[in-house]
Amino acid sequence: MKNKYSIFSLIKNAFSYHENWQRAWRDPEPKKEYDAVIIGGGGHGLATAYYLAKKHSMKNIAVLEKGWIGGGNTGRNTTIIRSNYLWDASAGLYDHALKIWEGLSQELNYNVMFSQRGVMNLAHNLQDVRDLKRRTHANRLNGIDAVWLNTNEVKKFCPIINTSPNIRYPVLGGTLQRRAGTARHDAVAWGYARGADSMGVDIIQNCEVKGIKRNGDSVEGIETTKGFIKTKKIGVVAAGHSSVIAKMVDLKLPLESKPLQALVSEPVKPIIDTVVMSNAVHAYVSQSDKGELVIGAGTDAYVSYTQRGSHDVVEGTLKAILELYPIFSRMKMLRQWGGIVDICPDASPIISKTHIKGLYFNCGWGTGGFKATPGSGDLFAHTIANNEPHKLNADFNINRFVSGDLVDEHGAAAVAH
Amino acid sequence: MSKNLRITNDKFIDQTSRISFKFDGKTLYGFKGDTLASALLANNIHLVGRSFKYHRPRGIMTCGSEEPNAIVQVGNDASMTEPNTRATEIELYEGLVASSQNCWPSVNFDVGAVNNFFSPLIPAAFYYKTFMWPASFWEKYEYFIRKSAGLGRSPTEPDKDFYDHRYLHCDVLVIGGGISGIIAAKTAAQNNLNTLLIDDKNKLGGTTLFQQNECFKINNTYSSEWLKKEIESLNLLQNLTIKTRTTLAAYHSYNYLLARENLTDHLSLSEKQNKIRQRLWKIRAKKVIISTGAMERPLIFNNNDRPGIILSSSIKKYIDYFGVKCGQKISLFTNNDSAYETAISLNKSGVTVNSVIDIRDKTDSLIVKQAEKLGIKIYWKHTVVNTSGYKRINSIDIMKLSDDGNEVVGKKFSEDCDCLGISGGWTPRVHLFTQSGGKLKFNDKDNVFLPDKSELEQISIGSCNGDFELDSIIKNSVESINEFLNINNNDYKNLEIVCSKELDKKNIWLLPSDKPLGKTKPFLDFQNDSTATDVKLALREGFKSIEHVKRYTTTGMGTDQGKLSNMHALGIIAETAGVKMGELGTTTFRPPYTPLTFGTIVGRNVGEFFDIIRKTPIHDWHVENKAEFENVGQWKRAWYYPKKNESMYEAVQRESKAARDSAGMLDASTLGKIDIQGSDASEFLNRVYTNAWSKLEIGKCRYGLMLNEDGMVYDDGVTTRLGENHYIMTTTTGGAANVLSKLEDYLQTEWPELDVYLTSVTDQYATVSICGPNSKKILSKVIPDLDLSDKEFPHMSFKNASIDNVKCRVMRISFTGEHSYEINIQSSFGKSVWEKCFEAGKEFNITPYGTETMHLLRAEKGFIITGQDTDGTMTPVDLQMDWIISKKKYDFIGKRSLYRSDTIRDDRKQLVGLITDDPKEVLEEGAQIVSETNKQPVEMLGHVTSSYFSPNLNKSIALAVVKNGKKLKGHKMFVPMKNKTINVTITDTVFLDKENKRLNA
Amino acid sequence: MFLINCPYCGERDQSEFSAGGEAHIIRPKQPTELSDDQWAEFLFMRKNIKGVQLERWNHAHGCRKWFNMVRDTSNDKIHAVYKMGEKPPIK
Amino acid sequence: MLNYNSPINDQKEYSEIRITEVEPIIKLNLRGKKRDFMTKIGKELSIIPPSDPNSSSGNEKFNILWLSPDEWMLYSNDKSDLNNTNLLEEKLFNEVSKSKIGSITNVSDHWTMLNIKGKNTFDLLSTGCPFNFNDFKNTKGAVAQTLVNHIDVIIHNKDLNNLNLFVRRSFANHLWSWLNDSSRFF
């Protein structure tokens, strides 16, 4: 077992100039064979491995990562966590995740800095109001904390918002989920990696998947840049690259991979103490513990794997930010970047087995995957271990695109999460 | 300002015009042309800020955009203050007010400095390892973490400044006006290429501009003299545009670049008034020449962060350009030749140079000999192992280096100094090149990353391309420019160039100390307080990749984006991990190159220009008549017309009643209108609507429902057959644009064989809708010669007519269930016709009504509003509109999807009516519907989509979608609210006039 | 921002165009004959290629014509554009 | 009599910029693929619709702007009264639409025409328009469909630093105030 992290371990190590800290995780060469292999070392993949080992006592597991763990969308998103979704299926899925978030730092003995500073969604037109109220009522009946705020209450909760009735799209109210908030994205990947590793999971970085070997309608193993790995169960959690992996087994998915951009300002002293999202005017913002304003932009309309997007998207987002927060006009953009998000037609994820035996996919999270990380990992682990979905992810199967039984969250996803 | 720190130097700053400014409340003086940094140094102020984590005293370290320490808050006006501004980039102006950041109560006495004492307890990423107990306490810990983090203060009032954008298309863009950039720009422009040269400084010339050293001469004059003549010659070139104070912020693919031009930041407060502060240039260049130069590296050794420790080349600029001495007794510490240039400049200006500490073995390049000639003491193969002085360096400890350079040997000795110049060699500015997607290669000889492959039309020249010697800079630049622009320019062929050449290089990423590493503080990222020790800790803990180390230690994450720290971080990682630099790769430099003001990115599109406002031709009348407006897409639509102190509810009740009792009028001009012509027009409509069109008679109107290919309702509206091959289609206000492009898409890609032309005429016509029992009487007054008999002009038909000789189309269609007409007339007469109808209607109390009343009236009749009663998951069957799906038609958009296993289920959510037990109780739109009250969680069967109090039925009515609703008519249901539960009954969707008698009333 | 060569109007800024997704997904002539699976294939399933992809674009703010594009989604390089109904140029 | 209201009905002067709304102007949208269409239009107006992209043709009375391979816009040089519009529309409609060789649509009020004049004309546009005017500005008769501050426009280069800009009526007001706001900084 790893040495426990605490203020005391810090003091102890201070005396040895921190020379004696253990590795957070090993750096093993792949074995010949595993009981299950997870493709993709992001938050979702590492969490999947962690729960396979923890809850389903599968210890002989590997996580294959093309680059470095947490280097994809896990390390590129704006870290918003909430569960105030419209449909029962989504609410169930995301609130399952939120409940795990609430105890995650202790569970992993790694501070993921989950801070429940609340997430507020603003309404700017009458249909917004209808949709958000519909969501608020649904959430309440689903046992999810969500309250409707009128314009004054919005102003009270976040005073720097421009709630003047004279702006182009005045704030007509909003819905607030207090349990929601943000977390430290890197820590989530590193915490799960450390936890999984300590249970024997092999985390293999700089190992790219080149092909998937099949025997008839079931999988046999994986061709990688570090050689062939035998396994009967493969869980694909490759986000933007899901279609690339699917192609290896001639599988087509209902996905499009698009650039999603985000940016941060220079750090300043605390100025906004919650997360505010606005679909109608395409703006959402929070402030990191370091003091940077964290701002999410939208996706581009075209497929791209470049991790770059067009400048217009960034300009449009900041335009909206200044409409709602004119005080930020002299703030400066420090850094902008892009991620590749895989988007489903109904803006809901896929956590499902496939017609190929032993091949499972966890994808289609679009712009909202980070918040689901623990729940997604837990449910995907369950699906892989039992070859059956958990009731919470039953509705998120691939077959829904054939039957037409979609979980349409466009309302909730109009901009991004 | 303390006299003895200024030497007379009128070349670049005007020492006759004194400028007063305030720093940390103290009034100080500088000269026109100073930066805040040079002025502070002239006032002998080095301590200007505190570091991010340990709150260590920090001073000015550079003279440019890579400055990590000297970042200040400018201004104290709540709306105009600006955080995190580099003192090295602020041009001094009369009335400038600046203050230190991240310190309390003051930069001299900062309580936060206790962190430095606790620093052994808080190594890199300590926060991941603690603050976990008790669980509920994180937010409390976090509160204090957040307070101590952050640097400057955000403004708290809206910005008063203006910002602007310009698009610019040029043949050649040259980035950087140093010696190679100037050669490039001149060459390009001389060859009739329209050329743009930008430089972030206020003067062209780069560092050569103030190079007055015997060792660097061109044609027997100082290189600076030669360059000045070149710069003067630029003014004669027609197609060359020069922009100074302009920083290239982002280099995107397709040679699309963003540059920020600073227009007023250097002006006095009064001069700034009503001018554009910054302009963002959106540049599209056929070819790009990057000549951004190189920046000097620091050296990494114990306590290398004290105020007074400055990059050697910056000390040179401060003395040679600004005429400012950074100290009286200056020591220099270097691993290369350039520190000797500084030594010579200082010596010339009468500053004592204690010594040059050089980690190399003795070398005798021209410049070194020159220094020796001046009697400057040099310690070969020595290193600085420590520095002293809390708020300003006062002495350094020096030791000899072992042969392998891994440790120090011999006896430690000290040297007093008030300033230490450090030089760790040079890093080419390849940031823009990598931003553009270019790949780098590592050069072991100089330990630098250099531009390698690029997809774009671009080259890098000069020291940003790895040329560091004056002669090779000129020679190679000219060659690459000629090849790149494919021209033959010989102007620079026969220059006579004298320059000192560096004969020997030695690079040690982390210099050894006599103390164990763990006990030392060799800073890498000065702003974020991450040290070489932190990087090694990260590696020990298994963080291999540079990105991991960067994120774990926050190295390179400061406002300088690691311009100074990245190379050493990479070096130390490579050394420790035992891999070659090249293989390790570099971190990606992301835009912007230097932080870019939000306002600049947004430009003038703020306030009233945040988004487009669309107005109908009748808009002014609505304004004159005190209408409240609703935003519908980008349109402003009249929402309701309150009288005196009427509430919205009262106004809507009045309007709704009037419309049914006598007459009402609505501005329907915003509805999308598409003119459809062509011999296949009818067939086209058959394919895009769910119902059949071929049999529609000329002169008749028909309601149509449009689906998405997935079978869900997409848009609806009335389409009228104007002639054999001529229709006019109306769409929803919000859907107009999308419907047209969707239809064009099908025409162009799926059905090119169809002879059909679509033309938007939304803005061509104003639409005045008159409804109510008296609408016929009113219209007959407006158009006397039109036969309005039901026989001649029945419901769902249209007539061509004219009003005062202006042609118009009159449709008899109804969205309210009342007898009603729509007059479509060319927009320019819309307002006039509206007024005419209003006049004619006065005797019938005709009442203008807005969108809210329209919604209420149609709800009484159970007519849907797409987007409100549908949400992209409703099929026509779900809406109980089976009647509109043609059974005969072979195909139409979305038909196949209606027969999927889920869409044929008969217990889907379906549109129904709701009546509350208490007729006064109006349901909330969006409220959920359940069948039992005593379960939690309870299955939600559906929700309320539209809800109003109907003045005409004198009771509350609502539309809703309910699971299996069709079959549940008459059933009791519940609407659970926060504090009560409302009892409702499911009904038919039509509440009023089921027999449609009123249509012909 | 791409610089897109509209087959009708010439080189224009990306902001004048709108993207239409994967190209050459022909709408079935007889949808009713298809199984739910085949219909879903047409409706939702996409190649989502990393590499050279054929896709549809519309010069929405210019001539309003739809056309096809050969673009490498791994580096956003546009190799060619061609009109609706034309065969993709050989790469 | 009904009175005629154009959306702006104003003229503004700035340094080297003059912006004027010019109305009423006949504007017809012409569509057709077949050759007979071209000849028919040519016969009726004695102007052949240009087949070169981004170009125009015209005579002292009318201009025909290329909008796409099968779409053109005709507009009159002088302010014109209503009846002319109706007559012309009817005539062409009968010749073209009725005889199934294309379509004719009256868009006189769909588009609002602004005339922009002066040395700073193109600098003004460049504050919100991504189009490359380098060649355009020297090509008399050139036509561009593009965006100005995110609003669709058709621009017709009449003469040196003198152009007609067409914007959809409902956007005209917004674009007008945006152009004026931008001009005050010249």
PDB file of C-alpha atoms in Angstrom, chain B residues 162 164-167 169-170 194 274-276 286 604-605 608-609 611-617 634-635 675 677-679 724-726 744 754-765 803-807 825-829 831-833 835-836, chain D residues 1-6 29 31-34 70-71 82-83 86 89-90 93 97-98 100-111 123 125-134 149-151 168-171 173-174 177-178 181-182 184-186:
ATOM      1  CA  PHE B 162     -13.204  51.788 -26.887  1.00  0.00           C
ATOM      2  CA  ASP B 164     -11.743  48.246 -32.514  1.00  0.00           C
ATOM      3  CA  HIS B 165     -11.095  45.617 -35.176  1.00  0.00           C
ATOM      4  CA  ARG B 166      -9.570  45.814 -38.653  1.00  0.00           C
ATOM      5  CA  TYR B 167      -9.218  43.139 -41.292  1.00  0.00           C
ATOM      6  CA  HIS B 169      -4.906  41.369 -46.374  1.00  0.00           C
ATOM      7  CA  CYS B 170      -1.255  41.591 -47.394  1.00  0.00           C
ATOM      8  CA  ASN B 194       2.323  44.912 -50.330  1.00  0.00           C
ATOM      9  CA  ASN B 274     -12.373  59.412 -26.727  1.00  0.00           C
ATOM     10  CA  LYS B 275      -9.724  57.544 -28.652  1.00  0.00           C
ATOM     11  CA  ILE B 276      -9.651  53.854 -29.481  1.00  0.00           C
ATOM     12  CA  LYS B 286       0.017  35.277 -48.329  1.00  0.00           C
ATOM     13  CA  ARG B 604     -16.915  47.425 -30.655  1.00  0.00           C
ATOM     14  CA  ASN B 605     -19.441  44.580 -30.449  1.00  0.00           C
ATOM     15  CA  GLU B 608     -26.073  47.877 -28.318  1.00  0.00           C
ATOM     16  CA  PHE B 609     -23.861  46.038 -30.803  1.00  0.00           C
ATOM     17  CA  ASP B 611     -26.055  41.218 -31.159  1.00  0.00           C
ATOM     18  CA  ILE B 612     -27.972  42.244 -34.253  1.00  0.00           C
ATOM     19  CA  ILE B 613     -31.397  43.793 -33.732  1.00  0.00           C
ATOM     20  CA  ARG B 614     -34.000  43.114 -36.426  1.00  0.00           C
ATOM     21  CA  LYS B 615     -37.011  45.417 -36.687  1.00  0.00           C
ATOM     22  CA  THR B 616     -40.277  45.113 -38.619  1.00  0.00           C
ATOM     23  CA  PRO B 617     -41.467  47.939 -40.895  1.00  0.00           C
ATOM     24  CA  GLN B 634     -32.788  38.547 -33.300  1.00  0.00           C
ATOM     25  CA  TRP B 635     -36.185  40.157 -33.840  1.00  0.00           C
ATOM     26  CA  ASP B 675     -41.250  32.618 -52.627  1.00  0.00           C
ATOM     27  CA  GLN B 677     -41.421  29.125 -58.285  1.00  0.00           C
ATOM     28  CA  GLY B 678     -40.765  26.410 -60.846  1.00  0.00           C
ATOM     29  CA  SER B 679     -42.567  23.611 -62.653  1.00  0.00           C
ATOM     30  CA  GLU B 724     -49.748  27.062 -61.335  1.00  0.00           C
ATOM     31  CA  ASN B 725     -46.027  26.981 -60.463  1.00  0.00           C
ATOM     32  CA  HIS B 726     -45.943  29.652 -57.812  1.00  0.00           C
ATOM     33  CA  GLU B 744     -31.927  24.672 -50.404  1.00  0.00           C
ATOM     34  CA  LEU B 754     -36.422  19.358 -59.493  1.00  0.00           C
ATOM     35  CA  ASP B 755     -37.104  22.636 -61.307  1.00  0.00           C
ATOM     36  CA  VAL B 756     -37.695  24.812 -58.250  1.00  0.00           C
ATOM     37  CA  TYR B 757     -36.396  28.225 -57.174  1.00  0.00           C
ATOM     38  CA  LEU B 758     -36.541  29.477 -53.589  1.00  0.00           C
ATOM     39  CA  THR B 759     -36.201  33.165 -52.776  1.00  0.00           C
ATOM     40  CA  SER B 760     -36.512  34.657 -49.328  1.00  0.00           C
ATOM     41  CA  VAL B 761     -39.015  37.518 -49.248  1.00  0.00           C
ATOM     42  CA  THR B 762     -39.294  37.802 -45.473  1.00  0.00           C
ATOM     43  CA  ASP B 763     -38.238  41.444 -45.532  1.00  0.00           C
ATOM     44  CA  GLN B 764     -40.111  42.271 -48.734  1.00  0.00           C
ATOM     45  CA  TYR B 765     -43.537  42.167 -47.109  1.00  0.00           C
ATOM     46  CA  ILE B 803     -54.779  49.696 -51.304  1.00  0.00           C
ATOM     47  CA  ASP B 804     -54.503  53.211 -52.767  1.00  0.00           C
ATOM     48  CA  ASN B 805     -52.990  51.656 -55.896  1.00  0.00           C
ATOM     49  CA  VAL B 806     -50.415  49.677 -53.923  1.00  0.00           C
ATOM     50  CA  LYS B 807     -50.638  45.973 -54.715  1.00  0.00           C
ATOM     51  CA  ILE B 825     -47.911  44.515 -48.604  1.00  0.00           C
ATOM     52  CA  GLN B 826     -44.433  45.657 -49.573  1.00  0.00           C
ATOM     53  CA  SER B 827     -42.629  46.735 -46.418  1.00  0.00           C
ATOM     54  CA  SER B 828     -42.335  50.420 -47.259  1.00  0.00           C
ATOM     55  CA  PHE B 829     -46.097  50.772 -46.942  1.00  0.00           C
ATOM     56  CA  LYS B 831     -46.650  51.131 -41.301  1.00  0.00           C
ATOM     57  CA  SER B 832     -49.070  53.175 -43.369  1.00  0.00           C
ATOM     58  CA  VAL B 833     -51.403  50.213 -43.954  1.00  0.00           C
ATOM     59  CA  GLU B 835     -52.269  52.841 -39.361  1.00  0.00           C
ATOM     60  CA  LYS B 836     -55.042  52.762 -41.960  1.00  0.00           C
TER      61      LYS B 836
ATOM     62  CA  MET D   1     -52.578  57.822 -50.221  1.00  0.00           C
ATOM     63  CA  LEU D   2     -50.353  55.438 -48.348  1.00  0.00           C
ATOM     64  CA  ASN D   3     -47.081  56.984 -47.380  1.00  0.00           C
ATOM     65  CA  TYR D   4     -43.765  55.416 -48.154  1.00  0.00           C
ATOM     66  CA  ASN D   5     -41.360  54.689 -45.271  1.00  0.00           C
ATOM     67  CA  SER D   6     -37.821  53.529 -45.914  1.00  0.00           C
ATOM     68  CA  ASN D  29     -34.274  38.667 -58.063  1.00  0.00           C
ATOM     69  CA  ARG D  31     -33.242  32.939 -61.305  1.00  0.00           C
ATOM     70  CA  GLY D  32     -32.654  30.605 -64.211  1.00  0.00           C
ATOM     71  CA  LYS D  33     -30.415  27.831 -65.514  1.00  0.00           C
ATOM     72  CA  LYS D  34     -31.494  27.443 -69.113  1.00  0.00           C
ATOM     73  CA  ASP D  70     -28.290  30.687 -61.434  1.00  0.00           C
ATOM     74  CA  GLU D  71     -29.140  33.836 -59.525  1.00  0.00           C
ATOM     75  CA  LEU D  82     -43.869  51.917 -57.982  1.00  0.00           C
ATOM     76  CA  ASN D  83     -45.669  51.408 -61.258  1.00  0.00           C
ATOM     77  CA  ASN D  86     -44.867  46.432 -61.071  1.00  0.00           C
ATOM     78  CA  GLU D  89     -41.932  42.581 -62.602  1.00  0.00           C
ATOM     79  CA  GLU D  90     -45.113  41.515 -64.401  1.00  0.00           C
ATOM     80  CA  PHE D  93     -42.640  37.204 -64.608  1.00  0.00           C
ATOM     81  CA  SER D  97     -41.654  32.280 -64.610  1.00  0.00           C
ATOM     82  CA  LYS D  98     -44.870  31.585 -66.468  1.00  0.00           C
ATOM     83  CA  LYS D 100     -41.064  27.844 -66.943  1.00  0.00           C
ATOM     84  CA  ILE D 101     -37.523  28.961 -67.675  1.00  0.00           C
ATOM     85  CA  GLY D 102     -36.768  30.495 -64.314  1.00  0.00           C
ATOM     86  CA  SER D 103     -38.170  32.736 -61.629  1.00  0.00           C
ATOM     87  CA  ILE D 104     -38.654  36.447 -61.064  1.00  0.00           C
ATOM     88  CA  THR D 105     -39.190  37.844 -57.601  1.00  0.00           C
ATOM     89  CA  ASN D 106     -39.686  41.406 -56.489  1.00  0.00           C
ATOM     90  CA  VAL D 107     -37.201  42.184 -53.724  1.00  0.00           C
ATOM     91  CA  SER D 108     -37.347  45.980 -53.919  1.00  0.00           C
ATOM     92  CA  ASP D 109     -38.251  46.239 -50.243  1.00  0.00           C
ATOM     93  CA  HIS D 110     -36.443  43.090 -49.139  1.00  0.00           C
ATOM     94  CA  TRP D 111     -33.137  44.869 -49.697  1.00  0.00           C
ATOM     95  CA  ASP D 123     -11.248  51.185 -44.308  1.00  0.00           C
ATOM     96  CA  LEU D 125     -15.792  48.214 -44.270  1.00  0.00           C
ATOM     97  CA  SER D 126     -12.576  46.580 -43.065  1.00  0.00           C
ATOM     98  CA  THR D 127     -13.599  47.289 -39.471  1.00  0.00           C
ATOM     99  CA  GLY D 128     -16.124  44.481 -39.758  1.00  0.00           C
ATOM    100  CA  CYS D 129     -15.728  42.646 -43.056  1.00  0.00           C
ATOM    101  CA  PRO D 130     -13.381  39.708 -43.729  1.00  0.00           C
ATOM    102  CA  PHE D 131     -13.559  40.155 -47.510  1.00  0.00           C
ATOM    103  CA  ASN D 132     -10.316  40.977 -49.343  1.00  0.00           C
ATOM    104  CA  PHE D 133     -10.980  44.278 -51.128  1.00  0.00           C
ATOM    105  CA  ASN D 134      -7.428  44.694 -52.519  1.00  0.00           C
ATOM    106  CA  ASN D 149     -20.407  42.918 -38.717  1.00  0.00           C
ATOM    107  CA  HIS D 150     -22.034  39.478 -39.148  1.00  0.00           C
ATOM    108  CA  ILE D 151     -24.772  40.875 -41.395  1.00  0.00           C
ATOM    109  CA  ARG D 168     -31.918  43.120 -45.787  1.00  0.00           C
ATOM    110  CA  ARG D 169     -34.435  45.681 -44.607  1.00  0.00           C
ATOM    111  CA  SER D 170     -34.894  44.307 -41.082  1.00  0.00           C
ATOM    112  CA  PHE D 171     -31.119  44.532 -40.528  1.00  0.00           C
ATOM    113  CA  ASN D 173     -31.272  49.975 -39.010  1.00  0.00           C
ATOM    114  CA  HIS D 174     -28.732  48.021 -37.002  1.00  0.00           C
ATOM    115  CA  SER D 177     -25.983  52.667 -36.595  1.00  0.00           C
ATOM    116  CA  TRP D 178     -23.030  50.281 -36.532  1.00  0.00           C
ATOM    117  CA  ASP D 181     -20.505  54.294 -34.785  1.00  0.00           C
ATOM    118  CA  SER D 182     -17.471  52.973 -36.633  1.00  0.00           C
ATOM    119  CA  ARG D 184     -16.859  58.509 -35.948  1.00  0.00           C
ATOM    120  CA  PHE D 185     -13.336  57.179 -35.257  1.00  0.00           C
ATOM    121  CA  PHE D 186     -12.068  58.136 -38.736  1.00  0.00           C
TER     122      PHE D 186
END
